[in-house]
CSV table of C-alpha atoms and ligand atoms in Angstrom, one decimal:
chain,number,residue,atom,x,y,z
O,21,UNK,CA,-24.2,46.8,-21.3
O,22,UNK,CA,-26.9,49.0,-19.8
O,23,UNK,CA,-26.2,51.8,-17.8
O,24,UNK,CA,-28.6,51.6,-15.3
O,25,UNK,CA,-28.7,50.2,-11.7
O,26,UNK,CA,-25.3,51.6,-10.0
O,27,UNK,CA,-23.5,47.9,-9.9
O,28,UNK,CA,-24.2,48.2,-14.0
O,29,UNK,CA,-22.5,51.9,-13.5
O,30,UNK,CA,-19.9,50.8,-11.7
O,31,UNK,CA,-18.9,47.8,-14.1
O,32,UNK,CA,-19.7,50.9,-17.5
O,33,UNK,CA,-17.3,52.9,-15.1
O,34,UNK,CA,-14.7,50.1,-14.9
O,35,UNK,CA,-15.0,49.4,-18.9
O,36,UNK,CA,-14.4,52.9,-19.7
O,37,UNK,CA,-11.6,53.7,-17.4
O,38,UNK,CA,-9.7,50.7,-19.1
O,39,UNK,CA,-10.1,51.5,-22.4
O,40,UNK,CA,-10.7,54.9,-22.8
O,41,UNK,CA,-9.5,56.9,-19.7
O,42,UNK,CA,-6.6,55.4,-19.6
O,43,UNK,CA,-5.1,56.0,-22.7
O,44,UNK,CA,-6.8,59.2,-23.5
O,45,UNK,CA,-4.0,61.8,-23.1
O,46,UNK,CA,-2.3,59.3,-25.3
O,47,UNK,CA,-5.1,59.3,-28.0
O,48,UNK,CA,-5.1,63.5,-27.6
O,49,UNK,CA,-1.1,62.7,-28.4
O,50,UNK,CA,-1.4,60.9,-31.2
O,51,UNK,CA,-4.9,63.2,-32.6
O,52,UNK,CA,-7.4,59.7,-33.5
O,53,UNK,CA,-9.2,57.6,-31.3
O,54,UNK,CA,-8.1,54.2,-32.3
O,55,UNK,CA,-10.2,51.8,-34.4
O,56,UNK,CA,-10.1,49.0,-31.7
O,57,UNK,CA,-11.4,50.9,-29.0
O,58,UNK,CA,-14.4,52.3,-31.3
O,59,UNK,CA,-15.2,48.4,-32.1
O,60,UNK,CA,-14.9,47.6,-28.3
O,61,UNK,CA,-17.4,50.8,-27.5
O,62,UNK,CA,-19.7,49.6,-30.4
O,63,UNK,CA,-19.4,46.2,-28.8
O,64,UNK,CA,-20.8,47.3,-25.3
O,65,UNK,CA,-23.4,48.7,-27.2
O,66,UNK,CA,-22.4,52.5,-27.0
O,67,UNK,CA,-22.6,53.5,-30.1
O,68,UNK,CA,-26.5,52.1,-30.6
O,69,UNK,CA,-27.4,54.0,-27.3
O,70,UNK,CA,-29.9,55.8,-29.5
O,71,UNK,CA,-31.3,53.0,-31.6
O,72,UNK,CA,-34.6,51.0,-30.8
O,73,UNK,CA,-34.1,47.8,-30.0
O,74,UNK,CA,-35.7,46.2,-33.0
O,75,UNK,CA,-33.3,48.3,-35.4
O,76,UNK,CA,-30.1,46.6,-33.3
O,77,UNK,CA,-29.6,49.3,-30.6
O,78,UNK,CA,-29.0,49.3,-26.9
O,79,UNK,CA,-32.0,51.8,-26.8
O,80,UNK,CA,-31.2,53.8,-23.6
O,81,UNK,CA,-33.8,56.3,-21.9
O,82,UNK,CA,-32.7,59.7,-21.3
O,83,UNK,CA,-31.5,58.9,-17.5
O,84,UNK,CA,-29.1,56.0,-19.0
O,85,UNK,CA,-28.2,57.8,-21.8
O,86,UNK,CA,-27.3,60.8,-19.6
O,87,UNK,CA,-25.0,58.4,-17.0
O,88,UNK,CA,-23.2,57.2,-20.5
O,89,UNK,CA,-22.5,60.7,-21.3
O,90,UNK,CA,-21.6,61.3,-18.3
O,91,UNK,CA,-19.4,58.4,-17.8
O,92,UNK,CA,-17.8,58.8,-20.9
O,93,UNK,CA,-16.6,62.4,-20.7
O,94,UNK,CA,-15.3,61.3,-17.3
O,95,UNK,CA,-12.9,59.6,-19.3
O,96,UNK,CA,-12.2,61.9,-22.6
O,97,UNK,CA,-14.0,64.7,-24.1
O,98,UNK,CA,-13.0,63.6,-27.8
O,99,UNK,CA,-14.6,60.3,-27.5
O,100,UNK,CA,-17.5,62.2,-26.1
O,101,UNK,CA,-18.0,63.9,-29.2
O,102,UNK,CA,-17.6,60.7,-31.2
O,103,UNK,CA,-20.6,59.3,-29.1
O,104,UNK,CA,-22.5,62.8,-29.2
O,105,UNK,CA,-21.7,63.2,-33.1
O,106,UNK,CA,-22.8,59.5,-33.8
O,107,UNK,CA,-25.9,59.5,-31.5
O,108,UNK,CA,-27.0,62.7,-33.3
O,109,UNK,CA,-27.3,61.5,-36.4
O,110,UNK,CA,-29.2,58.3,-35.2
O,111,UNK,CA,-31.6,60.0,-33.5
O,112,UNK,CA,-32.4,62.3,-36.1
O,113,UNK,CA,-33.1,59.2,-38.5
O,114,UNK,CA,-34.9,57.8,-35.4
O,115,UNK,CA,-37.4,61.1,-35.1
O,116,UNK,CA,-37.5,61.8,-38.8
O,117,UNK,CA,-36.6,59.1,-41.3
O,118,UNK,CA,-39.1,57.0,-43.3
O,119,UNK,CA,-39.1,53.5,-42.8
O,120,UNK,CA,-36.9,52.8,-45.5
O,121,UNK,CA,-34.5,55.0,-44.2
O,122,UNK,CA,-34.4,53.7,-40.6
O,123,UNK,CA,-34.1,49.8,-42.2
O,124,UNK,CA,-31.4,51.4,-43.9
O,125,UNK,CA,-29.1,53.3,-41.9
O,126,UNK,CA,-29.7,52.5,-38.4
O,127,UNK,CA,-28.8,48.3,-38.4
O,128,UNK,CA,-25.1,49.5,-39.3
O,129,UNK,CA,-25.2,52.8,-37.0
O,130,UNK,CA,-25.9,50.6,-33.8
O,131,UNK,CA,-23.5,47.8,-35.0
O,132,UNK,CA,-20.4,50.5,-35.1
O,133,UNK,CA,-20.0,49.2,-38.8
O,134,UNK,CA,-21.2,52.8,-40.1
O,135,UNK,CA,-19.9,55.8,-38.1
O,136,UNK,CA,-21.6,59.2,-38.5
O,137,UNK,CA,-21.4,62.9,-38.5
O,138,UNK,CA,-23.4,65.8,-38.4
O,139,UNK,CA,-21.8,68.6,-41.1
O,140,UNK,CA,-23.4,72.1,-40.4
O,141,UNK,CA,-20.7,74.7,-39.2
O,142,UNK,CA,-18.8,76.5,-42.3
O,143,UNK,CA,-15.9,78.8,-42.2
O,144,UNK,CA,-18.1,81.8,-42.4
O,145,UNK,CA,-21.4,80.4,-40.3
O,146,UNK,CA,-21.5,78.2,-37.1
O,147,UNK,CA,-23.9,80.0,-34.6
O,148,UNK,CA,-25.9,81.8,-36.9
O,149,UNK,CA,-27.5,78.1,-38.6
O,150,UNK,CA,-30.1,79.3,-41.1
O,151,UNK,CA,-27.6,81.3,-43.0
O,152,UNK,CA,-25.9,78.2,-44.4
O,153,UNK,CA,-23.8,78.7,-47.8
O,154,UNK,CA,-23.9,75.1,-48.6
O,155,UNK,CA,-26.4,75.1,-51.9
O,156,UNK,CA,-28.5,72.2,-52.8
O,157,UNK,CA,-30.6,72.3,-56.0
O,158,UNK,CA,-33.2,69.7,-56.9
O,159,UNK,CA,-32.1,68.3,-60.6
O,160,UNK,CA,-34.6,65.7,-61.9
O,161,UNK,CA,-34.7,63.1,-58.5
O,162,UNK,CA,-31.8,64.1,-57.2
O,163,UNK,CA,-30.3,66.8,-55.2
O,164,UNK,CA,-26.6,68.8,-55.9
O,165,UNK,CA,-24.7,69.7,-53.5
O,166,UNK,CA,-22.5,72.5,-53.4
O,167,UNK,CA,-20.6,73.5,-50.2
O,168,UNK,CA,-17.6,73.3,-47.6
O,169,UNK,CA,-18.2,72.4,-44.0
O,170,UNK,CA,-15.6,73.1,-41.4
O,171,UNK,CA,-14.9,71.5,-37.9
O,172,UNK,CA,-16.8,68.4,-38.7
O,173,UNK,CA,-16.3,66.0,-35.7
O,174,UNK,CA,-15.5,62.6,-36.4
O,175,UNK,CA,-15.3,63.7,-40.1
O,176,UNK,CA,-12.2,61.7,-41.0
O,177,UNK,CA,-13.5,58.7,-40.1
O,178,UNK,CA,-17.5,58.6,-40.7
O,179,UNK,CA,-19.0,56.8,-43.1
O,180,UNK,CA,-22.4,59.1,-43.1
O,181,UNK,CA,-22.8,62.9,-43.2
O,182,UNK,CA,-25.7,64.7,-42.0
O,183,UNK,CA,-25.1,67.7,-44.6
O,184,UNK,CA,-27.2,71.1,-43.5
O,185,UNK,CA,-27.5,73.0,-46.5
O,186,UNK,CA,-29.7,75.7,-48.4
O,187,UNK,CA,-32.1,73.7,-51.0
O,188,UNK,CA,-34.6,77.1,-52.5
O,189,UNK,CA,-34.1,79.4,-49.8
O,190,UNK,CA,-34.8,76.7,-46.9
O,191,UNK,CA,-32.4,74.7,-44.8
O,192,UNK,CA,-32.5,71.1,-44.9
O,193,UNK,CA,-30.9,67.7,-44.2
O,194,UNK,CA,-29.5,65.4,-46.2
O,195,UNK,CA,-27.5,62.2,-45.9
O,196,UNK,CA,-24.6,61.7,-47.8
O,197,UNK,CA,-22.1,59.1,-47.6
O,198,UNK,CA,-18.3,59.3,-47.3
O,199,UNK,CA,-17.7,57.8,-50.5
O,200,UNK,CA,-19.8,59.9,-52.9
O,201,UNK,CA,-17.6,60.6,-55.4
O,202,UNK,CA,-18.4,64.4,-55.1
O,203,UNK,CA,-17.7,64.6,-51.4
O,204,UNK,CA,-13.8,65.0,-50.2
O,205,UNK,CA,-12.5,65.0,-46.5
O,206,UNK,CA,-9.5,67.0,-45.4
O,207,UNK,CA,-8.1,66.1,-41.6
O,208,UNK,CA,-8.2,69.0,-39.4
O,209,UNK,CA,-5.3,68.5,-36.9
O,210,UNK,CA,-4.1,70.8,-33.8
O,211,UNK,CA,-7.1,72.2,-31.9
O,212,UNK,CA,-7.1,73.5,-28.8
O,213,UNK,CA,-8.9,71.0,-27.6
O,214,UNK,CA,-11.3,67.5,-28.6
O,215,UNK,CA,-7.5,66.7,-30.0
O,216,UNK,CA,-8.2,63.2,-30.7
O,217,UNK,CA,-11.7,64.1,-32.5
O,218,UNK,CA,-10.5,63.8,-35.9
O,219,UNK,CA,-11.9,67.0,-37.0
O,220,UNK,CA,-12.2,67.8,-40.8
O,221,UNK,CA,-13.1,69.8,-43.6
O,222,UNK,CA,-16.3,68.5,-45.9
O,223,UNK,CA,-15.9,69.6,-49.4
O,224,UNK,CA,-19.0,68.7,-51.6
O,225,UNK,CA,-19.0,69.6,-55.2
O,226,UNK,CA,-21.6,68.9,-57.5
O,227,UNK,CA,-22.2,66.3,-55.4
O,228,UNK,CA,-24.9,64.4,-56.4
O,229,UNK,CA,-27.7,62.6,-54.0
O,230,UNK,CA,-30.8,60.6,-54.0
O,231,UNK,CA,-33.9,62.3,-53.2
O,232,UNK,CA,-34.5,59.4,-50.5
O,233,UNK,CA,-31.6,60.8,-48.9
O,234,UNK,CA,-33.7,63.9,-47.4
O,235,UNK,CA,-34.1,63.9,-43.9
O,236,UNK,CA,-37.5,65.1,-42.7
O,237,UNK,CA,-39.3,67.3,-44.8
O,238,UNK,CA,-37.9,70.5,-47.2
O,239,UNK,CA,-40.3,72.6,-46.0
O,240,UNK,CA,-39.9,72.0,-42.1
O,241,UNK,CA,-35.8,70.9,-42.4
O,242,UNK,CA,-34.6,73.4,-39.6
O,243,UNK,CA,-37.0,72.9,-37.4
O,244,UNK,CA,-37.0,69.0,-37.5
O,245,UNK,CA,-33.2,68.2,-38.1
O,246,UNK,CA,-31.2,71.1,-36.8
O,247,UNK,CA,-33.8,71.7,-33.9
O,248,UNK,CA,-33.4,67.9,-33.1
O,249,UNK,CA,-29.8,67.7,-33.5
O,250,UNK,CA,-29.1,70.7,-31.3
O,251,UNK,CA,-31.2,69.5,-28.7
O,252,UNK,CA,-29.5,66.0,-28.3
O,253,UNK,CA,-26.1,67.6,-28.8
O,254,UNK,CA,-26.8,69.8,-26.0
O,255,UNK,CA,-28.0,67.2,-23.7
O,256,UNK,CA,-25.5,64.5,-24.5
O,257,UNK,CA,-22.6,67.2,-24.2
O,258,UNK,CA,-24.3,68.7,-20.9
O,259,UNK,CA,-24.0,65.0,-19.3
O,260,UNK,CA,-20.6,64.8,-20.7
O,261,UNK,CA,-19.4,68.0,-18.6
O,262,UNK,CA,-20.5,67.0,-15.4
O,263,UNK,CA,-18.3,64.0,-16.0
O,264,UNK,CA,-15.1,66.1,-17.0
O,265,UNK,CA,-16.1,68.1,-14.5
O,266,UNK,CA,-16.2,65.1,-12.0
O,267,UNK,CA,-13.0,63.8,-13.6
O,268,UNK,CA,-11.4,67.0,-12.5
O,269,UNK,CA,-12.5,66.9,-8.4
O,270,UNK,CA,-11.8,63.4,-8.1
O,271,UNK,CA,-8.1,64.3,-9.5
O,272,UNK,CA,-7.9,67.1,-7.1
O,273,UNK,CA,-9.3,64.9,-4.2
O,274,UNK,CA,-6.4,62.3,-4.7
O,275,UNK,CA,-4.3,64.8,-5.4
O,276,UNK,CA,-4.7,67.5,-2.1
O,277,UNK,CA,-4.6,64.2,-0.3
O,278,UNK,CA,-1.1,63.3,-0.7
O,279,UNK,CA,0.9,66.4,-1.8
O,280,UNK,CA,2.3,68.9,1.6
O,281,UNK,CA,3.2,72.3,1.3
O,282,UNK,CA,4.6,74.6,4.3
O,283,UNK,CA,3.6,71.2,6.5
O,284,UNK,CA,0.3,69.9,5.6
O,285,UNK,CA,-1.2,68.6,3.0
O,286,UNK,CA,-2.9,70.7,0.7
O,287,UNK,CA,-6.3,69.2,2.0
O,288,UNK,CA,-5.5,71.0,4.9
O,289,UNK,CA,-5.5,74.5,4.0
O,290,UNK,CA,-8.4,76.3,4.1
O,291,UNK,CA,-8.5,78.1,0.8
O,292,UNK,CA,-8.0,75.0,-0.8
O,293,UNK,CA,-10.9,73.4,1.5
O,294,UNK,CA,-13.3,76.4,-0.2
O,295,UNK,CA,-11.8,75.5,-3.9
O,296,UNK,CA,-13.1,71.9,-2.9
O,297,UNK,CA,-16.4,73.1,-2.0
O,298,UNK,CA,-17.1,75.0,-4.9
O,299,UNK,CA,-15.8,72.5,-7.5
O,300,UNK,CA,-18.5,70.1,-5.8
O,301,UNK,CA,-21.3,72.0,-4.9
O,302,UNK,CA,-21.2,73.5,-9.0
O,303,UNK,CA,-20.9,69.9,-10.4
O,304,UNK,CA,-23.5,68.7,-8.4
O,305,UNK,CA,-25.9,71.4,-9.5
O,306,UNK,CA,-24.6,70.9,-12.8
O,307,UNK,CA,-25.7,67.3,-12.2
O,308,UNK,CA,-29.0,68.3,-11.3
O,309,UNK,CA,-30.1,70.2,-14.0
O,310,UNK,CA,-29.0,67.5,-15.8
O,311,UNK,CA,-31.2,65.2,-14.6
O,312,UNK,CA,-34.2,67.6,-14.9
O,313,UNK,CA,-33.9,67.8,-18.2
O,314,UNK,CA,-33.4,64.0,-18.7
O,315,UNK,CA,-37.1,63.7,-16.2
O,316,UNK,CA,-38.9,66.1,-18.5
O,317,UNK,CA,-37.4,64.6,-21.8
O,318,UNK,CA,-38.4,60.9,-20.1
O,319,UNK,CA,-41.6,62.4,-19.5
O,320,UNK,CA,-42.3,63.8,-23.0
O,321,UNK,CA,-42.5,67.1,-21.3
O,322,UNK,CA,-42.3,70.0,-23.7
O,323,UNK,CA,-40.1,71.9,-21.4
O,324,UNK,CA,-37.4,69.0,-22.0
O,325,UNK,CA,-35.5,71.7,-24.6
O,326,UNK,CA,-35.2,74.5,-22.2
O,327,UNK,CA,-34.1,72.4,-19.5
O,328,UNK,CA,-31.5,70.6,-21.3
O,329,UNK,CA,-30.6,74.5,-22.7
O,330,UNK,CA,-29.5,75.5,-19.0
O,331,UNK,CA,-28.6,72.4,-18.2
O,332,UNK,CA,-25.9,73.0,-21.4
O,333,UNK,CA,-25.3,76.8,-20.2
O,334,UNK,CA,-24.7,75.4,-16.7
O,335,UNK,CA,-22.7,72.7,-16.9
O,336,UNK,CA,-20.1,73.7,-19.8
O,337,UNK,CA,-19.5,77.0,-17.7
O,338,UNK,CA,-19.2,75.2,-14.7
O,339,UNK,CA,-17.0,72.1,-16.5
O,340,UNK,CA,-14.7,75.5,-18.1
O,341,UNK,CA,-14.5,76.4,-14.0
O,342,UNK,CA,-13.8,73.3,-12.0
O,343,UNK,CA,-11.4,72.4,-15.3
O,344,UNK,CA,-9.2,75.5,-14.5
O,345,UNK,CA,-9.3,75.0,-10.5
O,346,UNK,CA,-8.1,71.6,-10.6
O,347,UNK,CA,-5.0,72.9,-12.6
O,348,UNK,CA,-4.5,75.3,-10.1
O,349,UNK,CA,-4.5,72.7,-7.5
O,350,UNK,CA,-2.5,70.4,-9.4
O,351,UNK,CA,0.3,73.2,-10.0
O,352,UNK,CA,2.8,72.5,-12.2
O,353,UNK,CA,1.6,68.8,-12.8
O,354,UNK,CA,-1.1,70.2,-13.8
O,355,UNK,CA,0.0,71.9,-16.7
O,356,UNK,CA,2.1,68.6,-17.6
O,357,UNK,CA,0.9,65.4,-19.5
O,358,UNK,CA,1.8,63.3,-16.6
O,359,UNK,CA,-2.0,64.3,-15.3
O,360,UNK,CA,-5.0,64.5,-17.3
O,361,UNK,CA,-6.2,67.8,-16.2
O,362,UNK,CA,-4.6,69.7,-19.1
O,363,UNK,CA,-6.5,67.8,-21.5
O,364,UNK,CA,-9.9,68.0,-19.2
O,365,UNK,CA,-9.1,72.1,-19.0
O,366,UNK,CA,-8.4,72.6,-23.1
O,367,UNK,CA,-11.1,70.2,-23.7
O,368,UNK,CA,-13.9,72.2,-21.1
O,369,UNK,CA,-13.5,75.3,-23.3
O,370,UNK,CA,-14.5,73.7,-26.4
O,371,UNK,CA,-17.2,72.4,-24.3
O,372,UNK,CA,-18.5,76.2,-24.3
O,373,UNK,CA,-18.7,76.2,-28.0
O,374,UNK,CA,-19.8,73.8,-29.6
O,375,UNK,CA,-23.5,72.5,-29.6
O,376,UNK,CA,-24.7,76.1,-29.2
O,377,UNK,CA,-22.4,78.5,-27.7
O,378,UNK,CA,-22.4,79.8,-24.2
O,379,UNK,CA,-24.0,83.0,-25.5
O,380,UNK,CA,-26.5,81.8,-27.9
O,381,UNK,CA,-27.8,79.2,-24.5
O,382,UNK,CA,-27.7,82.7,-23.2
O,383,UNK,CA,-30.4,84.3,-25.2
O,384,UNK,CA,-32.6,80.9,-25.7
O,385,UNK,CA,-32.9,81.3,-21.8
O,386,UNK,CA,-33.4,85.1,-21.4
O,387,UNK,CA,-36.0,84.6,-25.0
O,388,UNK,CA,-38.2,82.0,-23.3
O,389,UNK,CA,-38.3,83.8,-19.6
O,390,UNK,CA,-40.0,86.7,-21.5
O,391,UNK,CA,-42.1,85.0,-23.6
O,392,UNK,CA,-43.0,83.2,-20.4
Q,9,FAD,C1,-13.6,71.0,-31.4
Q,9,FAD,C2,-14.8,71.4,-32.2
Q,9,FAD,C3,-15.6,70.5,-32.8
Q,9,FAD,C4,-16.7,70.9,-33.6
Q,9,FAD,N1,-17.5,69.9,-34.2
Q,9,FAD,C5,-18.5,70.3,-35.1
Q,9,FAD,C6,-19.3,69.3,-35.8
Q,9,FAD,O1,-19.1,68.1,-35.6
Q,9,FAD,N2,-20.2,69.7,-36.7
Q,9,FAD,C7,-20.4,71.1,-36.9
Q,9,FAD,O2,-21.3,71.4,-37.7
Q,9,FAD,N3,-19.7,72.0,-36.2
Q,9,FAD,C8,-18.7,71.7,-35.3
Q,9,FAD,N4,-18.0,72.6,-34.7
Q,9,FAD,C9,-18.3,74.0,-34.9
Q,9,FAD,C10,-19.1,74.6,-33.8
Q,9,FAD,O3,-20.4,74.1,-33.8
Q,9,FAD,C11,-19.1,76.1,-33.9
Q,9,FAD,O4,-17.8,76.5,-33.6
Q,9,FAD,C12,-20.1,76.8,-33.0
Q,9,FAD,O5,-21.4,76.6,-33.5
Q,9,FAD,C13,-19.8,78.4,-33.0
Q,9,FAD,O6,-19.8,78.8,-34.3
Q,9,FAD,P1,-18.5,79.7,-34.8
Q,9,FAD,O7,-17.3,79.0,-34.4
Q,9,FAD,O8,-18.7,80.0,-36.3
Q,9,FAD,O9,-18.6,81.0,-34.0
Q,9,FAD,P2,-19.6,82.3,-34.4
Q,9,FAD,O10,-21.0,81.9,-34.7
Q,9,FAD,O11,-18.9,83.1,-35.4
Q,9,FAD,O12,-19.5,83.1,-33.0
Q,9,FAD,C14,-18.3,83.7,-32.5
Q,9,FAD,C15,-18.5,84.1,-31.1
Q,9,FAD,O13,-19.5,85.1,-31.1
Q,9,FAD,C16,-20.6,84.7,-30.2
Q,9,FAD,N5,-21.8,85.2,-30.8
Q,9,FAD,C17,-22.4,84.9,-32.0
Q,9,FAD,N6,-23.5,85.5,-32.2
Q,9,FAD,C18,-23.8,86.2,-31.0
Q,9,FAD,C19,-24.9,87.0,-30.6
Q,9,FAD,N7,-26.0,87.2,-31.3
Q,9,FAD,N8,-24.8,87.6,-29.3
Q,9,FAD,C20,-23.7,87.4,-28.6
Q,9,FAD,N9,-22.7,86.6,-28.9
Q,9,FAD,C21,-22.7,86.0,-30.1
Q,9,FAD,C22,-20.5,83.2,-30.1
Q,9,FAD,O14,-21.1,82.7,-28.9
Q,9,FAD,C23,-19.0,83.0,-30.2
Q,9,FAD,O15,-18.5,83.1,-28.9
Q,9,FAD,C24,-17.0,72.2,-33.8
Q,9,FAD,C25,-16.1,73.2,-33.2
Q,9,FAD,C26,-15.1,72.8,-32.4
Q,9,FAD,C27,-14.2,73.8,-31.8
């Protein structure tokens, strides 16, 4: 199912609504995403959005995989992080892995029949990547791995890790799968928000892995794997906000449509009127930059990392705003369960966190406006 063409958006639009938007307070409820509606996304061809063709992928272009993103986190934020952790890791092997590696992992990432993960964040180090704890010593042709990673998306469920970890004083990337006998997996439950995400705690303990198992190079490991992964996080999770953010106006549309107050419907009144206004006129921007950023990184334009940097800043900040406003609007309903916008508003501020926080998109944008 490709995204382009807006009779294909409509019918990805349809799809996801019925399996995913649906149901997703329910899935933030229970905390997982359940197994039959990850096989029906891998079915449509989600989860390969970033795999060539020739490896078994659907092989979307920035612009499709943008409306996916988008799409998607119209309907839940935590399966937008399955897709975003998952799509990470596949294009890293895309852009960096030897042949053998791509023949290797990439059939079974596009299929759905391996999920992925991208471990980095530990209990003392998220923003601040290069100072990773996680050891990894070279022992004959082998690496050992010594480490815990914390807030691992999708952790309880993958099959692969992309483990960031300090090997001789430089960061690097390995692979490791979930049932290395030194790697354990502890569920994280009761976040804020991303409820159904299956967050969990990596432990890796003289965990031992093949030297084929390094992605990119040791020497150039940051720049090529946590540069890369950061990049397509933001972007995917940028899309992903205009889509919450979306998910929150159209509420508020329906919603100011049919509920009165003093009279009139809440359409009516002019200060809600100017809440409308803003909610749209922000995602639309938000939109925008988007779709800069997906032009430039079509394009092969080097400036494809800062735009999809603001287009992060912009539209998490703005998905954290029009998240809150629709609450307002919604009143008490919209602090209920009844209504998704409780779930859209807990799972906007995450949205400011993760992939690069607000503050360090911040100083990536004020950093390359000097260096001009
Ligand atoms: C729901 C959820 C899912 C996640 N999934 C994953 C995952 O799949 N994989 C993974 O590796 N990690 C994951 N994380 C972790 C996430 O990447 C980190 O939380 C994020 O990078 C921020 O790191 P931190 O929490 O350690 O905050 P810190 O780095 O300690 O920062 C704390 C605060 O200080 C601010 N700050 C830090 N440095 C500066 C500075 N120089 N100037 C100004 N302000 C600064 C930050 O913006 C932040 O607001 C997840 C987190 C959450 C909440």
């Amino acid at each position: 199912m490709i995204a382009s063409g807006p009779h294909r958006r409509d019918e990805l639009r349809a799809f996801l609504a019925a399996t995913v938007g649906k149901h997703a307070n329910q899935f933030d409820l229970d905390q997982r995403i359940p197994r039959s509606v990850i096989a029906q996304l891998a079915e449509a061809g989600i989860l390969g959005a970033q795999v060539p063709r020739q490896f078994g992928g659907t092989e979307y272009d920035a612009f499709d995989f943008g409306h996916v993103c988008e799409l998607v986190g119209y309907a839940s934020g935590s399966v937008l992080s399955l897709l975003t952790v998952h799509s990470i890791v596949a294009s890293t092997i895309v852009r960096w892995g030897s042949a053998s590696q791509k023949e290797r992992w990439l059939p079974p990432l596009a299929s759905g029949a391996s999920l992925s993960a991208f471990a980095l964040s530990e209990a003392d180090v998220g923003s601040d990547a290069r100072n990773v704890g996680t050891r990894i010593r070279r022992e004959g042709d082998t690496f050992v791995v010594n480490g815990t990673k914390k807030w691992i998306s999708c952790g309880q469920i993958a099959d692969l890790f992309l483990i960031v970890g300090n090997c001789d004083g430089r960061v690097i990337g390995l692979i490791v799968e979930a049932d290395n006998p030194g790697l354990s997996i502890a569920p994280i439950s009761d976040m804020l928000g991303f409820k159904a995400a299956m967050l969990a705690e990596i432990t890796l303990d003289e965990c031992v892995v093949a030297q084929d198992q390094l992605l990119g190079s040791v020497d150039f490991g940051y720049a090529q794997v946590v540069g890369s992964v950061l990049d397509h996080g933001r972007f995917s999770i940028a899309w992903g906000c205009v889509g919450l953010a979306q998910a929150c106006i159209d509420a508020s549309l329906n919603y100011t449509e049919t509920r009165q107050t003093f009279g009139q419907y809440l359409k009516d009144h002019q200060l809600v009127q100017k809440m409308i206004a803003d909610m749209v006129t922000n995602t639309q921007a938000a939109r925008l930059l988007c779709e800069d950023a997906a032009r430039k990184r079509a394009a092969g334009d080097h400036g494809g990392i800062m735009a999809t940097t603001m287009a992060k800043y912009f539209a998490a900040r703005n998905a954290e705003t029009v998240a809150a406003e629709a609450v307002q609007l919604h009143g008490a309903n919209g602090c209920s369960n009844d209504y998704p916008l409780a779930r859209h508003y807990r799972d906007a501020k995450i949205m400011s966190i993760i992939e690069g926080s607000a503050q360090m998109q911040q100083i990536l944008i004020a950093q390359h406006s000097y260096g001009r």
